[in-house]
Coordinates of C-alpha atoms and ligand atoms in Angstrom, one line a residue:
M178 CA 26.8 -10.0 5.3
R179 CA 23.1 -8.9 6.3
K180 CA 22.0 -6.4 9.4
P181 CA 20.0 -8.2 12.0
I182 CA 17.0 -7.1 12.9
E183 CA 16.5 -4.0 15.2
N184 CA 13.8 -4.8 16.9
P185 CA 12.8 -7.8 16.9
E186 CA 10.1 -7.0 19.9
I187 CA 8.0 -5.2 17.5
F188 CA 7.1 -8.4 15.7
Q189 CA 7.1 -10.5 18.7
K190 CA 4.8 -7.8 20.1
R191 CA 2.4 -8.8 16.8
R192 CA 2.9 -12.0 17.0
K193 CA 1.1 -11.8 20.0
K194 CA -1.3 -10.0 19.4
I195 CA -2.5 -11.5 16.5
M196 CA -2.5 -14.8 18.3
G197 CA -5.5 -13.4 20.9
G198 CA -7.7 -13.6 17.5
L199 CA -7.0 -16.8 16.6
H200 CA -9.7 -18.8 19.0
G201 CA -8.2 -22.3 18.5
A202 CA -6.8 -21.8 14.8
A203 CA -3.1 -22.2 13.1
L204 CA -1.9 -19.5 11.5
I205 CA 0.2 -20.7 8.0
V206 CA 2.3 -17.2 6.1
A207 CA 4.2 -17.8 3.5
A208 CA 6.7 -15.9 1.7
H209 CA 6.4 -13.7 -1.4
P210 CA 7.7 -16.1 -4.1
E211 CA 10.7 -15.3 -6.3
Q212 CA 10.5 -13.4 -9.3
V213 CA 13.1 -14.7 -11.8
R214 CA 12.4 -13.0 -15.3
N215 CA 12.3 -14.8 -18.1
D216 CA 15.6 -13.9 -19.8
D217 CA 17.9 -14.8 -16.5
V218 CA 16.9 -12.0 -14.4
D219 CA 16.3 -11.4 -10.5
H220 CA 14.4 -8.6 -9.9
S221 CA 15.2 -7.3 -6.5
Y222 CA 13.2 -8.9 -3.4
R223 CA 10.3 -7.3 -1.8
Q224 CA 8.7 -9.9 1.4
D225 CA 5.1 -11.1 1.5
S226 CA 3.6 -8.3 3.0
N227 CA 1.8 -10.1 6.3
M228 CA 4.8 -12.1 6.1
Y229 CA 7.5 -9.6 7.2
Y230 CA 4.3 -7.7 9.5
L231 CA 4.6 -11.3 11.4
T232 CA 8.8 -11.6 11.2
G233 CA 10.7 -8.9 10.2
F234 CA 12.4 -11.7 7.7
E235 CA 12.9 -10.9 4.1
E236 CA 14.0 -14.0 2.6
P237 CA 12.4 -15.7 0.1
E238 CA 11.7 -19.6 0.4
S239 CA 9.8 -19.9 4.0
F240 CA 7.4 -20.1 5.6
V241 CA 5.9 -18.4 9.7
M242 CA 3.8 -20.7 11.3
I243 CA 1.6 -19.5 14.4
R244 CA -0.1 -21.9 17.4
P245 CA -1.2 -20.5 20.3
G246 CA -0.5 -21.6 23.2
K247 CA 1.0 -24.3 21.6
N248 CA 4.7 -26.1 22.0
P249 CA 6.3 -24.5 20.0
E250 CA 4.1 -21.7 20.0
T251 CA 6.1 -20.1 16.6
V252 CA 7.6 -21.8 13.9
M253 CA 9.4 -21.5 11.0
F254 CA 11.2 -22.8 8.0
V255 CA 13.9 -21.3 6.3
R256 CA 16.5 -21.7 3.6
A257 CA 19.4 -23.8 5.6
K258 CA 22.6 -22.5 5.5
N259 CA 24.9 -22.8 1.4
I260 CA 27.9 -20.7 1.7
E261 CA 28.0 -20.9 -2.6
R262 CA 24.5 -20.1 -2.9
E263 CA 24.9 -16.7 -0.5
T264 CA 28.3 -15.9 -2.3
W265 CA 25.9 -15.9 -5.2
D266 CA 22.6 -14.9 -3.7
G267 CA 23.4 -13.0 -0.9
F268 CA 23.0 -13.9 3.4
R269 CA 21.2 -16.1 5.1
F270 CA 19.8 -16.4 8.2
G271 CA 19.4 -20.5 8.2
P272 CA 17.1 -22.1 11.2
D273 CA 20.0 -21.9 14.1
G274 CA 20.0 -17.7 13.1
T275 CA 16.4 -17.5 12.1
K276 CA 15.9 -18.9 15.6
Q277 CA 17.8 -16.3 17.5
E278 CA 17.6 -13.3 15.9
F279 CA 14.1 -13.9 14.7
R280 CA 12.7 -15.3 18.7
I281 CA 11.2 -17.9 16.8
D282 CA 10.7 -20.3 19.2
E283 CA 11.2 -23.3 16.4
V284 CA 13.1 -22.9 13.2
Y285 CA 13.6 -25.1 10.5
P286 CA 15.4 -26.0 7.5
I287 CA 12.4 -25.6 4.7
E288 CA 13.3 -29.1 3.3
D289 CA 11.0 -30.7 6.0
F290 CA 7.8 -28.5 5.4
R291 CA 6.2 -31.3 4.0
S292 CA 6.6 -33.2 6.8
K293 CA 7.2 -31.1 10.0
A294 CA 3.6 -29.1 9.1
V295 CA 1.4 -32.5 9.3
E296 CA 2.5 -32.6 12.3
L297 CA 2.5 -30.0 13.6
L298 CA -1.4 -29.3 12.3
K299 CA -3.0 -32.1 13.9
G300 CA -5.7 -32.1 15.7
Y301 CA -6.3 -28.4 14.3
D302 CA -10.9 -27.8 12.3
E303 CA -9.0 -24.4 11.3
V304 CA -6.2 -23.5 9.3
Y305 CA -5.8 -19.6 8.2
Y306 CA -3.6 -19.7 4.8
S307 CA -3.9 -17.2 1.6
V308 CA -4.2 -19.4 -1.4
F309 CA -3.3 -18.3 -4.4
K310 CA -0.8 -16.4 -3.4
N311 CA 2.6 -18.2 -4.7
A312 CA 2.5 -21.5 -6.0
E313 CA 4.9 -23.4 -5.2
A314 CA 3.2 -22.7 -1.7
D315 CA 0.2 -24.0 -2.3
I316 CA 1.4 -27.3 -3.6
L317 CA 3.6 -27.6 -0.4
M318 CA 0.5 -26.6 1.2
Q319 CA -2.0 -28.6 -0.9
H320 CA 0.7 -32.1 0.2
V321 CA 0.1 -31.2 3.8
L322 CA -3.5 -31.0 4.0
T323 CA -3.9 -33.9 2.0
E324 CA -1.6 -36.2 4.9
L325 CA -3.3 -34.2 7.2
K326 CA -6.6 -35.7 5.8
R327 CA -5.1 -39.0 5.2
S328 CA -3.8 -39.5 8.9
S329 CA -7.4 -38.8 10.6
G330 CA -7.6 -42.4 8.9
R331 CA -11.3 -43.2 9.2
T332 CA -13.0 -41.1 10.9
G333 CA -15.0 -39.3 8.5
Y334 CA -13.6 -35.7 8.8
G335 CA -12.5 -33.9 5.6
L336 CA -10.0 -31.4 4.6
V337 CA -9.2 -29.5 7.9
T338 CA -11.8 -25.7 6.9
I339 CA -9.1 -22.8 5.3
K340 CA -10.2 -19.6 6.5
D341 CA -8.0 -16.1 4.4
A342 CA -5.3 -14.2 6.5
D343 CA -5.2 -12.0 4.5
T344 CA -8.6 -11.3 5.5
F345 CA -7.8 -11.7 9.5
L346 CA -4.6 -10.2 9.0
G347 CA -5.9 -7.3 7.8
E348 CA -7.6 -6.2 10.8
Y349 CA -4.5 -5.9 12.6
R350 CA -2.8 -4.1 9.7
L351 CA -5.5 -1.8 9.6
R352 CA -5.3 -0.1 13.1
K353 CA -2.2 1.1 13.6
D354 CA -0.5 1.0 16.7
Q355 CA 3.1 3.6 17.8
D356 CA 5.4 1.2 15.9
D357 CA 3.2 1.2 12.7
L358 CA 2.5 4.5 12.8
A359 CA 6.2 5.5 13.7
N360 CA 7.0 3.5 10.2
Q361 CA 4.3 5.4 8.5
R362 CA 4.8 9.2 9.5
Q363 CA 8.6 8.4 7.8
A364 CA 7.1 6.6 4.6
C365 CA 5.1 9.7 4.6
L366 CA 7.6 12.8 5.5
I367 CA 10.3 11.1 2.8
S368 CA 7.7 11.6 0.3
A369 CA 6.3 14.5 1.0
E370 CA 10.0 16.0 1.2
A371 CA 10.9 14.3 -2.1
H372 CA 7.4 16.4 -3.5
I373 CA 8.7 19.3 -2.4
A374 CA 11.9 18.9 -4.1
A375 CA 10.4 17.6 -7.8
M376 CA 8.5 21.3 -7.1
K377 CA 11.4 22.8 -7.4
F378 CA 12.6 20.9 -10.6
T379 CA 10.1 21.8 -12.7
K380 CA 10.1 24.5 -15.2
P381 CA 9.1 24.0 -18.5
G382 CA 11.3 21.6 -21.2
V383 CA 12.4 19.2 -18.0
N384 CA 11.1 15.7 -18.8
E385 CA 9.2 14.1 -16.8
R386 CA 11.5 11.1 -16.7
Q387 CA 14.1 14.1 -14.5
V388 CA 10.7 15.1 -12.8
Q389 CA 11.0 10.5 -11.6
A390 CA 14.4 11.0 -11.1
V391 CA 14.3 13.5 -8.8
L392 CA 11.9 11.8 -6.7
S393 CA 13.7 8.5 -6.5
Y394 CA 16.5 10.7 -5.2
E395 CA 14.9 12.2 -2.9
F396 CA 13.0 8.7 -1.9
L397 CA 16.2 7.3 -1.6
M398 CA 19.0 9.5 -0.5
R399 CA 16.6 10.3 2.6
G400 CA 16.7 6.1 4.0
S401 CA 13.7 4.4 1.6
A402 CA 14.3 1.2 0.2
R403 CA 11.7 1.6 -3.1
V404 CA 8.7 3.2 -4.4
G405 CA 5.2 2.2 -2.9
Y406 CA 3.7 1.7 -6.7
P407 CA 4.9 3.1 -9.8
Y408 CA 5.8 6.8 -10.2
I409 CA 3.0 8.8 -12.6
V410 CA 4.9 11.9 -13.3
A411 CA 1.7 13.3 -15.9
S412 CA 1.5 16.5 -17.4
G413 CA -0.7 18.1 -19.5
A414 CA -4.0 15.8 -20.8
N415 CA -1.1 12.9 -19.9
A416 CA -2.7 13.6 -16.3
T417 CA -6.2 12.9 -17.8
T418 CA -5.4 9.1 -17.6
L419 CA -5.6 7.5 -13.9
H420 CA -3.0 5.1 -14.4
Y421 CA 0.2 7.4 -16.8
N422 CA 3.3 6.0 -15.4
F423 CA 5.4 6.3 -19.5
N424 CA 6.7 9.5 -17.3
D425 CA 8.6 10.1 -20.9
Q426 CA 6.9 13.1 -21.9
A427 CA 8.3 17.4 -22.1
C428 CA 6.8 19.6 -19.2
K429 CA 5.6 22.3 -21.1
D430 CA 5.4 25.7 -21.0
G431 CA 1.6 26.4 -19.6
D432 CA 0.6 23.0 -19.2
L433 CA 0.0 22.0 -15.0
L434 CA 2.2 18.8 -14.1
L435 CA -0.1 15.9 -11.5
I436 CA 2.8 13.7 -9.7
D437 CA 1.2 10.8 -7.6
A438 CA 4.4 9.7 -6.1
G439 CA 5.0 7.7 -2.9
A440 CA 8.2 6.4 -1.4
E441 CA 8.3 3.0 1.0
Y442 CA 9.9 3.1 4.5
N443 CA 10.1 -0.2 6.4
Y444 CA 7.4 -1.7 3.8
Y445 CA 5.0 1.0 5.1
S446 CA 3.7 3.3 1.6
G447 CA 3.1 7.1 1.5
D448 CA 1.1 7.9 -1.4
I449 CA 0.7 11.8 -2.4
T450 CA -0.8 13.3 -5.3
R451 CA 0.6 17.0 -5.9
T452 CA -0.2 18.9 -8.8
F453 CA 0.8 22.3 -9.9
P454 CA 1.9 24.3 -13.4
V455 CA 5.2 23.6 -15.0
N456 CA 5.7 27.3 -14.8
G457 CA 5.0 28.0 -11.5
K458 CA 1.8 29.7 -12.2
F459 CA -1.4 28.8 -12.6
S460 CA -3.4 29.7 -15.4
S461 CA -7.2 31.2 -14.6
A462 CA -9.3 27.6 -16.2
Q463 CA -6.7 25.9 -13.6
R464 CA -7.3 27.8 -11.1
K465 CA -11.0 27.3 -11.4
V466 CA -10.4 23.2 -10.9
Y467 CA -7.6 23.7 -8.6
E468 CA -9.4 25.5 -5.7
G469 CA -12.4 23.5 -6.0
V470 CA -11.0 20.2 -6.2
L471 CA -8.7 21.5 -3.1
K472 CA -11.8 23.1 -0.9
I473 CA -13.3 19.5 -1.5
Q474 CA -10.6 18.0 -0.5
K475 CA -10.0 20.0 3.3
D476 CA -13.6 19.8 3.7
I477 CA -13.5 15.6 3.3
I478 CA -10.3 15.8 5.7
A479 CA -12.0 18.1 8.4
Y480 CA -14.9 15.5 8.3
I481 CA -12.9 12.8 9.7
K482 CA -13.6 11.4 12.5
P483 CA -13.6 8.4 14.6
G484 CA -17.5 6.9 14.1
V485 CA -18.1 8.8 10.5
F486 CA -18.2 5.9 7.9
F487 CA -15.6 5.5 4.4
K488 CA -18.6 5.4 2.8
D489 CA -20.0 9.0 3.7
L490 CA -16.8 10.2 3.1
H491 CA -17.0 8.7 -0.8
E492 CA -20.3 10.0 -1.2
M493 CA -19.1 13.4 -0.1
A494 CA -16.4 13.9 -3.0
A495 CA -18.9 12.3 -5.3
D496 CA -21.4 15.1 -4.7
R497 CA -19.3 17.6 -4.0
L498 CA -17.3 16.9 -7.5
T499 CA -20.6 16.8 -9.6
D500 CA -21.0 20.4 -8.1
L501 CA -18.2 21.4 -9.0
M502 CA -18.1 20.2 -12.1
F503 CA -22.2 22.0 -12.8
E504 CA -19.9 25.3 -12.0
L505 CA -17.2 24.7 -14.4
G506 CA -19.6 24.6 -17.1
L507 CA -19.2 19.9 -17.6
L508 CA -22.5 18.9 -16.5
S509 CA -26.1 20.2 -17.2
G510 CA -29.3 19.9 -17.0
R511 CA -30.6 18.4 -13.0
K512 CA -27.8 17.4 -10.3
S513 CA -29.7 14.6 -9.2
D514 CA -30.5 13.0 -12.6
A515 CA -26.4 13.6 -13.3
M516 CA -26.0 10.9 -10.6
K517 CA -28.5 8.8 -11.6
A518 CA -27.0 8.5 -14.1
N519 CA -23.4 8.8 -13.3
E520 CA -22.4 11.5 -15.2
H521 CA -19.6 12.7 -13.3
R522 CA -18.1 9.4 -13.5
K523 CA -17.0 10.2 -16.6
Y524 CA -15.3 13.5 -14.8
Y525 CA -13.9 12.2 -11.4
P526 CA -14.0 8.1 -12.4
H527 CA -12.5 6.5 -8.3
G528 CA -13.2 6.6 -5.5
V529 CA -12.2 9.2 -3.0
G530 CA -9.4 6.8 -1.2
H531 CA -8.3 4.1 0.0
W532 CA -7.0 2.0 3.7
L533 CA -2.5 3.3 3.2
G534 CA 0.2 1.0 4.9
M535 CA 2.3 -1.7 4.5
D536 CA 0.3 -2.3 1.1
V537 CA -0.3 1.2 -0.2
H538 CA -3.8 -0.4 -1.5
D539 CA -3.4 -1.6 2.0
S540 CA -5.8 -4.8 3.4
G541 CA -8.7 -4.8 5.8
L542 CA -12.6 -4.8 5.2
Y543 CA -14.4 -2.0 3.6
L544 CA -17.7 -3.4 4.9
I545 CA -18.4 -6.4 7.6
N546 CA -20.9 -8.5 6.1
D547 CA -22.0 -5.8 3.0
V548 CA -22.1 -3.0 6.9
P549 CA -19.9 -0.1 6.2
R550 CA -17.8 0.1 9.1
P551 CA -17.5 3.0 10.5
I552 CA -13.2 4.2 11.1
E553 CA -11.6 3.8 13.6
A554 CA -8.7 6.3 15.6
G555 CA -5.2 4.3 14.2
M556 CA -6.7 4.0 10.8
C557 CA -4.3 5.2 8.3
F558 CA -6.1 6.1 4.7
T559 CA -6.1 8.3 1.9
V560 CA -8.1 11.5 0.3
E561 CA -7.6 11.9 -2.6
P562 CA -10.4 13.5 -4.6
G563 CA -9.4 14.2 -8.5
L564 CA -10.9 16.2 -11.5
Y565 CA -10.1 14.3 -15.0
I566 CA -11.2 16.5 -17.9
P567 CA -10.2 14.8 -22.0
Y568 CA -8.7 16.4 -23.9
N569 CA -10.7 15.7 -26.6
D570 CA -14.1 16.1 -24.8
K571 CA -16.5 18.0 -27.6
T572 CA -18.6 19.2 -24.7
A573 CA -16.4 20.4 -22.3
P574 CA -15.4 24.3 -21.7
A575 CA -12.4 24.7 -24.4
E576 CA -10.5 26.0 -21.8
L577 CA -10.8 23.4 -19.5
R578 CA -10.0 20.2 -22.0
G579 CA -7.0 18.2 -21.2
I580 CA -6.9 19.4 -17.7
G581 CA -6.8 16.8 -14.4
V582 CA -6.3 17.4 -11.5
R583 CA -6.2 15.2 -8.6
I584 CA -4.7 16.1 -4.4
E585 CA -4.2 13.2 -2.6
D586 CA -3.1 13.0 0.8
N587 CA -2.8 10.7 4.0
V588 CA -4.1 10.9 7.7
V589 CA -4.4 9.0 10.6
V590 CA -7.7 9.3 12.3
T591 CA -7.2 10.7 16.0
P592 CA -9.5 10.2 19.2
N593 CA -11.5 13.9 17.7
G594 CA -10.2 14.0 14.1
C595 CA -7.6 13.2 12.1
E596 CA -3.9 14.0 11.2
N597 CA -3.0 14.7 7.8
L598 CA 1.0 13.2 8.1
T599 CA 1.2 14.9 4.3
A600 CA 0.7 18.4 4.9
L601 CA 4.5 19.1 4.5
A602 CA 3.7 19.1 1.2
P603 CA 2.5 22.5 -0.6
K604 CA -1.5 22.2 -1.8
E605 CA -2.5 25.9 -1.3
I606 CA -1.9 27.5 -4.7
D607 CA 0.3 31.0 -3.0
D608 CA 3.0 28.3 -1.6
I609 CA 2.7 26.3 -5.0
E610 CA 3.8 29.5 -6.8
K611 CA 6.1 30.4 -4.6
I612 CA 8.1 27.1 -4.7
V613 CA 7.8 25.7 -8.3
G614 CA 11.0 25.8 -9.8
T615 CA 12.7 27.4 -7.1
A616 CA 16.4 25.0 -7.4
R617 CA 19.4 26.0 -8.3
Ligands
LIG1394 N1 -1.0 5.8 -6.9 C1 -1.8 4.8 -5.8 C2 -3.3 5.8 -5.7 O1 -3.4 6.7 -5.4 O2 -4.5 4.7 -5.1
LIG1395 MN1 -3.9 6.6 -2.8
LIG1396 MN1 -2.0 7.5 -5.3

């Protein structure tokens, strides 16, 4: 039996909020498609972030439609009750249950989508809908749009204009209100607590996968449903592979361990990276790289406030990390030449961060009409500079080869600066050295 959703008001409030931006258009969002593997195994289901954002509804094969000012104003299409199927796959709210529990004006069985949607969309010039996310939903929408065009007869009007719902909703999801932030905070807190447990657990000889198990245990025990993205538990030179996730090697004495892991809580994701020595003590070479990256990361966080451009943070990271590369002897010659030739990209190939929220790389525009946008209070993003020196890089000083360091925190922009939501996870050298390997 499924529990009813806890706070239907939150979703109602969100629907009201986005209605103000539709300006005479309707919005349709489809559920995430069901994921069935070829060999007949169902993967655990996660609702589409936009669908969850607007409804809190977690079943597949469903749609929500929003028609501001019309009656009905909010409409859903969901699977009918089916006691036999529910024995196999679990509880379904059905149209009546959905209407009542999720406070939707009108709810129909999903089988009625084609005919009802045509009725409900008549007279609209514009419809927001995201294509290519759910192939079956796209086919249903094609039928609806074709029928709508046909029903307009010989008026000369063609297809209704489709606008991207992701872009539209992304702007709302980007600016977190108190309800969003409560979940974002909790995701970050759980993630930070799990990183602490992983640091305590780590000592020479433990396998990366065992460290992953500690993270996973802490996430789930603290109320997280799943991870926001695949675990990266990368010891030694594995840390120089940005998306390493075999996570199957023994952590060696003298190596660093880079962990990039974030819990998802009520569909909001944390995204923390910490890098620390497996044996609890930084070598002098590791310390040089780590201290350099940490200083840059802290300076970037200190620089954040409303009005600053996200692009400036990218440039600040690239500029300062390039200085560090010169200090460490990774680059030589003139800095301006090196940057022009993108030589620094060899050791810092990614950006400084990304919007964070219901998706780890969250929705929301970075440029508006090709112009960089200033950051605003309520936006959440990551700050994650890093330096990665390939183990086989003959041009790098030998002591630095195979060192990969990334330090990643999650911030919310406040009226005067920003708040670090993941500050609980240790990143100062002294704090790290005190905690690593201390689990009983
Ligand atoms: N863990 C994904 C990222 O840092 O972007
Ligand atoms: Mn990230
Ligand atoms: Mn990350």
